[in-house]
XYZ file of N, CA and C in Angstrom:
558
model
N 3.506 19.437 -13.926
C 2.329 19.973 -13.264
C 2.789 21.042 -12.284
N 2.177 22.229 -12.378
C 2.520 23.335 -11.484
C 1.802 23.173 -10.152
N 2.493 23.482 -9.054
C 1.854 23.400 -7.744
C 1.330 24.764 -7.307
N 1.526 25.779 -8.129
C 0.965 27.092 -7.807
C 0.542 27.789 -9.094
N -0.353 28.735 -8.944
C -0.899 29.435 -10.109
C 0.148 30.340 -10.728
N 0.261 30.312 -12.040
C 1.177 31.241 -12.701
C 0.602 32.658 -12.666
N 1.467 33.616 -12.715
C 1.068 35.014 -12.775
C 0.643 35.338 -14.202
N -0.525 35.981 -14.352
C -1.025 36.397 -15.654
C -1.353 37.882 -15.568
N -0.878 38.639 -16.559
C -1.198 40.061 -16.618
C -1.951 40.365 -17.900
N -2.933 41.241 -17.785
C -3.642 41.772 -18.940
C -3.417 43.287 -18.916
N -4.064 43.992 -19.807
C -3.861 45.444 -19.837
C -4.281 46.109 -18.526
N -5.345 45.603 -17.890
C -5.826 46.224 -16.657
C -5.713 45.359 -15.416
N -5.482 44.065 -15.594
C -5.622 43.138 -14.480
C -4.361 42.344 -14.198
N -4.267 41.914 -12.959
C -3.240 40.988 -12.518
C -3.967 39.781 -11.936
N -3.687 38.609 -12.475
C -4.235 37.357 -11.962
C -3.078 36.611 -11.322
N -3.235 36.258 -10.056
C -2.172 35.532 -9.363
C -2.795 34.497 -8.446
N -1.938 33.611 -7.954
C -2.396 32.581 -7.048
C -2.848 33.145 -5.712
N -3.664 32.359 -5.031
C -4.167 32.748 -3.721
C -3.051 32.730 -2.680
N -3.097 33.677 -1.788
C -2.185 33.770 -0.648
C -3.025 33.854 0.613
N -2.450 33.416 1.715
C -3.171 33.439 2.984
C -3.713 34.840 3.280
N -2.959 35.864 2.952
C -3.383 37.245 3.213
C -4.632 37.635 2.410
N -4.997 36.871 1.392
C -6.176 37.162 0.582
C -7.476 36.700 1.239
N -7.370 35.860 2.255
C -8.576 35.207 2.771
C -9.655 36.187 3.225
N -9.295 37.241 3.914
C -10.320 38.171 4.415
C -11.113 38.794 3.266
N -10.451 39.147 2.176
C -11.146 39.717 1.006
C -12.077 38.680 0.386
N -11.601 37.456 0.316
C -12.398 36.387 -0.283
C -13.611 36.072 0.581
N -13.415 36.005 1.898
C -14.534 35.747 2.804
C -15.569 36.862 2.702
N -15.117 38.103 2.585
C -16.045 39.231 2.445
C -16.816 39.135 1.127
N -16.133 38.788 0.054
C -16.792 38.658 -1.251
C -17.885 37.604 -1.196
N -17.558 36.427 -0.685
C -18.515 35.320 -0.666
C -19.624 35.498 0.367
N -19.478 36.449 1.276
C -20.546 36.713 2.241
C -21.497 37.801 1.732
N -21.224 38.350 0.568
C -22.024 39.423 -0.029
C -23.247 38.822 -0.728
N -24.439 39.151 -0.226
C -25.681 38.592 -0.778
C -25.861 38.920 -2.262
N -25.448 40.107 -2.678
C -25.565 40.491 -4.094
C -24.681 39.600 -4.967
N -23.481 39.313 -4.499
C -22.541 38.524 -5.293
C -23.031 37.077 -5.459
N -23.637 36.511 -4.442
C -24.029 35.097 -4.515
C -25.462 34.874 -4.981
N -26.148 35.923 -5.387
C -27.574 35.752 -5.712
C -27.813 34.726 -6.812
N -26.860 34.537 -7.728
C -27.010 33.529 -8.775
C -26.174 32.280 -8.502
N -25.472 32.260 -7.374
C -24.625 31.112 -7.030
C -25.154 30.534 -5.721
N -26.301 29.919 -5.806
C -26.913 29.321 -4.632
C -27.757 30.280 -3.819
N -27.501 31.590 -3.938
C -28.318 32.590 -3.282
C -28.091 32.782 -1.796
N -27.209 31.990 -1.200
C -26.970 32.080 0.238
C -25.532 32.519 0.478
N -25.343 33.645 1.169
C -23.972 34.081 1.471
C -23.208 32.992 2.223
N -21.918 32.885 1.933
C -21.080 31.859 2.558
C -20.644 32.289 3.954
N -20.639 31.318 4.833
C -20.076 31.541 6.165
C -18.558 31.634 6.034
N -17.929 32.104 7.071
C -16.467 32.154 7.095
C -15.895 30.742 6.911
N -16.508 29.769 7.550
C -16.066 28.377 7.440
C -16.157 27.876 5.999
N -17.276 28.159 5.324
C -17.437 27.725 3.926
C -16.426 28.430 3.030
N -16.173 29.707 3.297
C -15.177 30.439 2.505
C -13.783 29.874 2.726
N -13.479 29.460 3.931
C -12.173 28.857 4.227
C -12.017 27.547 3.450
N -13.061 26.728 3.436
C -13.001 25.465 2.684
C -12.807 25.726 1.193
N -13.502 26.729 0.667
C -13.354 27.089 -0.750
C -11.923 27.545 -1.025
N -11.393 28.376 -0.156
C -10.032 28.891 -0.281
C -9.022 27.735 -0.340
N -9.155 26.774 0.565
C -8.242 25.622 0.581
C -8.430 24.749 -0.654
N -9.653 24.635 -1.118
C -9.931 23.851 -2.332
C -9.228 24.484 -3.535
N -9.240 25.823 -3.608
C -8.544 26.501 -4.699
C -7.050 26.186 -4.671
N -6.449 26.255 -3.503
C -5.017 25.943 -3.382
C -4.736 24.498 -3.776
N -5.595 23.597 -3.350
C -5.406 22.177 -3.625
C -5.509 21.812 -5.087
N -6.320 22.525 -5.842
C -6.431 22.236 -7.268
C -5.078 22.361 -7.965
N -4.355 23.420 -7.659
C -3.053 23.606 -8.304
C -2.102 22.480 -7.949
N -2.079 22.090 -6.694
C -1.166 21.018 -6.265
C -1.530 19.673 -6.873
N -2.807 19.369 -6.909
C -3.239 18.045 -7.364
C -3.402 17.938 -8.875
N -3.855 19.021 -9.523
C -4.240 18.917 -10.929
C -3.460 19.809 -11.887
N -2.712 20.763 -11.347
C -1.954 21.662 -12.215
C -2.779 22.772 -12.828
N -4.000 22.957 -12.375
C -4.840 24.089 -12.757
C -5.728 24.433 -11.574
N -6.305 25.613 -11.619
C -7.136 26.046 -10.504
C -7.611 27.473 -10.685
N -7.723 28.170 -9.567
C -8.262 29.536 -9.560
C -7.176 30.562 -9.284
N -7.452 31.769 -9.773
C -6.611 32.935 -9.539
C -7.435 33.987 -8.790
N -6.771 34.859 -8.058
C -7.403 36.079 -7.567
C -7.128 37.148 -8.617
N -8.061 38.076 -8.748
C -7.973 39.131 -9.753
C -7.814 40.478 -9.047
N -6.820 41.240 -9.478
C -6.607 42.588 -8.953
C -6.572 43.588 -10.095
N -7.091 44.777 -9.852
C -6.975 45.890 -10.785
C -5.555 46.430 -10.650
N -4.802 46.447 -11.742
C -3.394 46.868 -11.682
C -3.251 48.339 -11.304
N -4.150 49.185 -11.764
C -4.020 50.623 -11.516
C -4.256 50.981 -10.047
N -5.159 50.247 -9.384
C -5.530 50.596 -8.009
C -5.105 49.554 -6.988
N -4.665 48.382 -7.442
C -4.327 47.243 -6.585
C -5.532 46.773 -5.756
N -6.738 47.026 -6.276
C -7.952 46.595 -5.579
C -8.333 45.188 -6.017
N -8.819 44.410 -5.059
C -9.308 43.056 -5.291
C -10.592 43.125 -6.102
N -10.613 42.433 -7.246
C -11.758 42.446 -8.155
C -12.608 41.194 -7.996
N -11.973 40.028 -7.809
C -12.721 38.780 -7.710
C -11.818 37.581 -7.903
N -12.424 36.493 -8.358
C -11.707 35.238 -8.578
C -12.178 34.629 -9.895
N -11.271 33.883 -10.512
C -11.594 33.212 -11.776
C -10.699 31.993 -11.907
N -11.194 30.985 -12.580
C -10.327 29.845 -12.815
C -11.033 28.624 -13.344
N -10.329 27.520 -13.175
C -10.748 26.219 -13.685
C -10.671 25.212 -12.553
N -11.641 24.309 -12.511
C -11.680 23.353 -11.407
C -12.265 22.028 -11.861
N -12.039 21.032 -11.044
C -12.688 19.727 -11.176
C -13.301 19.443 -9.812
N -14.569 19.792 -9.658
C -15.251 19.687 -8.363
C -15.880 18.323 -8.113
N -15.801 17.413 -9.080
C -16.423 16.099 -8.922
C -17.906 16.250 -8.564
N -18.578 17.142 -9.262
C -19.990 17.428 -8.961
C -20.854 16.199 -9.213
N -21.772 15.965 -8.297
C -22.729 14.866 -8.406
C -23.955 15.398 -9.146
N -23.878 15.348 -10.478
C -24.984 15.844 -11.289
C -25.012 15.106 -12.627
N -26.137 15.220 -13.294
C -26.291 14.625 -14.623
C -26.707 15.726 -15.581
N -26.094 15.775 -16.751
C -25.020 14.897 -17.183
C -23.740 15.153 -16.398
N -22.898 14.154 -16.397
C -21.640 14.216 -15.670
C -20.673 15.207 -16.318
N -19.891 15.846 -15.484
C -18.823 16.719 -15.975
C -17.456 16.082 -15.706
N -17.450 14.787 -15.427
C -16.202 14.079 -15.157
C -15.221 14.260 -16.307
N -13.993 14.583 -15.964
C -12.942 14.738 -16.953
C -12.888 16.116 -17.592
N -13.876 16.956 -17.310
C -13.890 18.305 -17.857
C -13.280 19.270 -16.841
N -12.854 20.410 -17.290
C -12.403 21.482 -16.397
C -13.505 22.530 -16.387
N -14.041 22.770 -15.214
C -15.155 23.707 -15.070
C -14.629 25.120 -14.845
N -14.987 26.026 -15.733
C -14.575 27.416 -15.587
C -15.605 28.151 -14.748
N -15.097 29.025 -13.875
C -15.985 29.835 -13.057
C -15.378 31.196 -12.804
N -16.224 32.155 -12.514
C -15.765 33.516 -12.229
C -16.724 34.153 -11.238
N -16.165 34.932 -10.347
C -16.946 35.746 -9.417
C -16.274 37.111 -9.356
N -17.059 38.123 -9.605
C -16.561 39.488 -9.629
C -17.333 40.278 -8.580
N -16.621 41.043 -7.780
C -17.258 41.878 -6.776
C -18.275 42.799 -7.457
N -19.471 42.940 -6.884
C -20.510 43.760 -7.525
C -20.058 45.170 -7.899
N -19.147 45.759 -7.166
C -18.700 47.122 -7.497
C -17.945 47.174 -8.825
N -17.507 46.012 -9.333
C -16.772 45.970 -10.596
C -17.610 45.420 -11.751
N -18.880 45.121 -11.503
C -19.739 44.600 -12.571
C -19.890 45.636 -13.687
N -20.015 45.121 -14.909
C -20.292 45.976 -16.051
C -19.099 46.743 -16.592
N -17.896 46.398 -16.160
C -16.700 47.118 -16.601
C -15.791 46.268 -17.481
N -16.238 45.066 -17.823
C -15.452 44.202 -18.693
C -14.347 43.429 -18.002
N -14.277 43.482 -16.676
C -13.220 42.767 -15.963
C -13.351 41.254 -16.102
N -14.575 40.741 -15.995
C -14.763 39.289 -16.123
C -14.339 38.818 -17.511
N -14.709 39.559 -18.537
C -14.343 39.198 -19.909
C -12.826 39.222 -20.084
N -12.194 40.264 -19.615
C -10.741 40.394 -19.750
C -10.012 39.269 -19.014
N -10.439 38.987 -17.797
C -9.806 37.914 -17.021
C -10.067 36.556 -17.660
N -11.296 36.348 -18.139
C -11.642 35.061 -18.758
C -10.840 34.813 -20.021
N -10.643 35.838 -20.836
C -9.803 35.671 -22.030
C -8.394 35.241 -21.638
N -7.861 35.847 -20.585
C -6.514 35.490 -20.139
C -6.453 34.036 -19.680
N -7.463 33.597 -18.948
C -7.493 32.208 -18.474
C -7.654 31.245 -19.656
N -8.514 31.582 -20.597
C -8.695 30.716 -21.769
C -7.420 30.627 -22.596
N -6.716 31.725 -22.721
C -5.455 31.685 -23.460
C -4.417 30.853 -22.722
N -4.380 30.957 -21.391
C -3.494 30.087 -20.602
C -3.879 28.623 -20.847
N -5.191 28.326 -20.776
C -5.666 26.951 -20.961
C -5.325 26.421 -22.346
N -5.324 27.295 -23.358
C -5.023 26.843 -24.717
C -3.601 26.311 -24.827
N -2.722 26.741 -23.936
C -1.333 26.289 -23.960
C -1.019 25.221 -22.918
N -1.846 25.120 -21.884
C -1.487 24.286 -20.741
C -2.444 23.134 -20.436
N -3.637 23.146 -20.970
C -4.659 22.200 -20.510
C -5.113 21.292 -21.635
N -5.286 20.019 -21.316
C -5.752 19.059 -22.312
C -7.119 18.495 -21.938
N -7.938 19.310 -21.322
C -9.304 18.921 -20.972
C -10.289 19.866 -21.659
N -11.446 19.338 -21.987
C -12.506 20.190 -22.489
C -13.014 21.049 -21.335
N -13.434 22.270 -21.652
C -13.941 23.182 -20.636
C -15.463 23.185 -20.624
N -16.001 23.397 -19.433
C -17.437 23.533 -19.265
C -17.690 24.620 -18.228
N -18.931 24.993 -18.078
C -19.340 25.855 -16.973
C -20.822 25.617 -16.729
N -21.257 25.918 -15.514
C -22.680 25.861 -15.202
C -23.086 27.243 -14.693
N -24.245 27.689 -15.173
C -24.714 29.037 -14.863
C -26.217 28.975 -14.602
N -26.670 29.717 -13.599
C -28.110 29.826 -13.348
C -28.774 30.440 -14.573
N -29.890 29.864 -15.034
C -30.528 30.355 -16.260
C -30.980 31.813 -16.204
N -31.105 32.394 -15.014
C -31.521 33.793 -14.910
C -30.341 34.741 -14.691
N -29.123 34.221 -14.770
C -27.921 35.048 -14.610
C -27.509 35.572 -15.987
N -28.246 36.541 -16.468
C -28.060 37.061 -17.822
C -26.634 37.529 -18.104
N -25.974 38.275 -17.207
C -24.602 38.705 -17.521
C -23.639 37.532 -17.726
N -23.728 36.507 -16.887
C -22.824 35.360 -17.056
C -23.184 34.528 -18.273
N -24.466 34.419 -18.594
C -24.865 33.712 -19.812
C -24.289 34.416 -21.037
N -24.362 35.731 -21.030
C -23.819 36.526 -22.144
C -22.307 36.339 -22.242
N -21.621 36.385 -21.089
C -20.165 36.212 -21.091
C -19.789 34.828 -21.605
N -20.464 33.793 -21.139
C -20.159 32.435 -21.592
C -20.276 32.333 -23.111
N -21.313 32.926 -23.653
C -21.495 32.910 -25.108
C -20.344 33.629 -25.816
N -19.947 34.797 -25.313
C -18.838 35.545 -25.909
C -17.535 34.752 -25.862
N -17.410 33.893 -24.861
C -16.187 33.112 -24.682
C -16.199 31.806 -25.480
N -17.252 31.564 -26.239
C -17.318 30.371 -27.070
C -17.950 29.160 -26.415
N -18.543 29.331 -25.231
C -19.255 28.226 -24.594
C -20.603 28.045 -25.288
N -21.022 26.801 -25.423
C -22.269 26.465 -26.103
C -23.173 25.738 -25.106
N -24.413 26.213 -24.984
C -25.367 25.583 -24.065
C -25.635 24.144 -24.500
N -25.567 23.225 -23.538
C -25.843 21.811 -23.808
C -27.218 21.400 -23.309
N -27.560 21.821 -22.086
C -28.853 21.453 -21.522
C -29.078 22.208 -20.216
N -30.331 22.248 -19.797
C -30.676 22.722 -18.466
C -30.787 21.483 -17.589
N -30.245 21.577 -16.395
C -30.238 20.449 -15.472
C -30.321 21.004 -14.058
N -30.076 20.159 -13.083
C -30.129 20.594 -11.684
C -28.852 20.206 -10.971
N -28.410 21.101 -10.105
C -27.289 20.805 -9.218
C -27.694 21.246 -7.814
N -27.689 20.307 -6.895
C -28.100 20.534 -5.504
C -29.454 21.235 -5.429
N -30.386 20.799 -6.274
C -31.746 21.303 -6.254
C -31.974 22.607 -6.999
N -30.923 23.216 -7.509
C -31.067 24.476 -8.245
C -30.903 24.227 -9.739
N -31.720 24.903 -10.530
C -31.601 24.766 -11.973
C -30.340 25.468 -12.462
N -29.606 24.793 -13.334
C -28.401 25.351 -13.946
C -28.400 24.993 -15.428
N -27.695 25.793 -16.179
C -27.498 25.514 -17.606
C -26.049 25.065 -17.774
N -25.860 23.908 -18.374
C -24.534 23.356 -18.614
C -24.053 23.794 -19.991
N -22.831 24.337 -20.021
C -22.187 24.783 -21.249
C -20.884 24.017 -21.437
N -20.480 23.817 -22.677
C -19.143 23.313 -22.991
C -18.558 24.186 -24.095
N -17.227 24.164 -24.178
C -16.529 24.823 -25.288
C -16.107 23.743 -26.263
N -16.207 24.004 -27.549
C -15.730 23.020 -28.523
C -14.280 22.628 -28.218
N -13.982 21.357 -28.429
C -12.668 20.829 -28.050
C -12.296 19.721 -29.009
N -11.103 19.830 -29.589
C -10.617 18.774 -30.485
C -9.282 18.251 -29.992
N -9.126 18.190 -28.667
C -7.875 17.743 -28.079
C -6.986 18.897 -27.661
N -7.391 20.113 -28.018
C -6.637 21.311 -27.638
C -7.616 22.466 -27.475
N -7.338 23.310 -26.485
C -8.156 24.503 -26.284
C -7.911 25.492 -27.408
N -8.924 26.262 -27.736
C -8.791 27.314 -28.724
C -8.542 28.625 -28.004
N -7.479 29.318 -28.374
C -7.173 30.629 -27.788
C -8.143 31.665 -28.337
N -8.402 32.678 -27.548
C -9.249 33.785 -27.979
C -8.433 35.065 -27.906
N -8.778 36.005 -28.743
C -8.119 37.305 -28.690
C -9.118 38.308 -28.141
N -8.598 39.323 -27.490
C -9.468 40.342 -26.921
C -10.285 40.978 -28.028
N -11.556 41.133 -27.747
C -12.463 41.740 -28.705
C -13.279 42.802 -28.024
N -14.225 43.330 -28.728
C -15.078 44.377 -28.182
C -15.934 43.867 -27.053
N -16.283 44.751 -26.165
C -17.150 44.427 -25.034
C -18.537 44.370 -25.561
């Protein structure tokens, strides 16, 4: 089990583990009302962002998987975060034992294929390293993320509620091993 995130490179992106120096960028991202409009709709306080940041670090230590920060290799600009987690969410149906995939991309990078490129890299990592089925939850009105989930092979299971908000639960087919994906058209 790895205690830190492995470095992953794609043609345009660098995915690496969180560092203390990343916190200010992450706090700014999560305080952006546009970015969180489909993720609870309420910008995160600095305190909430700090807790999220520590939770990301803890996933790698405790479970051997977690989140990465995403940077554009050409500009070294912070793009967002992506990864896999086990949040022990109190919801039905249960996601116990699954690895929940999530992604957040800064609004200035929306529509450029960064989420797709980063997600393919994470799924390919998971195909070699993870023995859990993957899931994700997405607000039913978050059309870009619904489209991305479908492109990544996630299949809608049901609409449900998490903390009073409607979400759509997706899973990826799993036969004891993750299926790798190859980069395809946007």
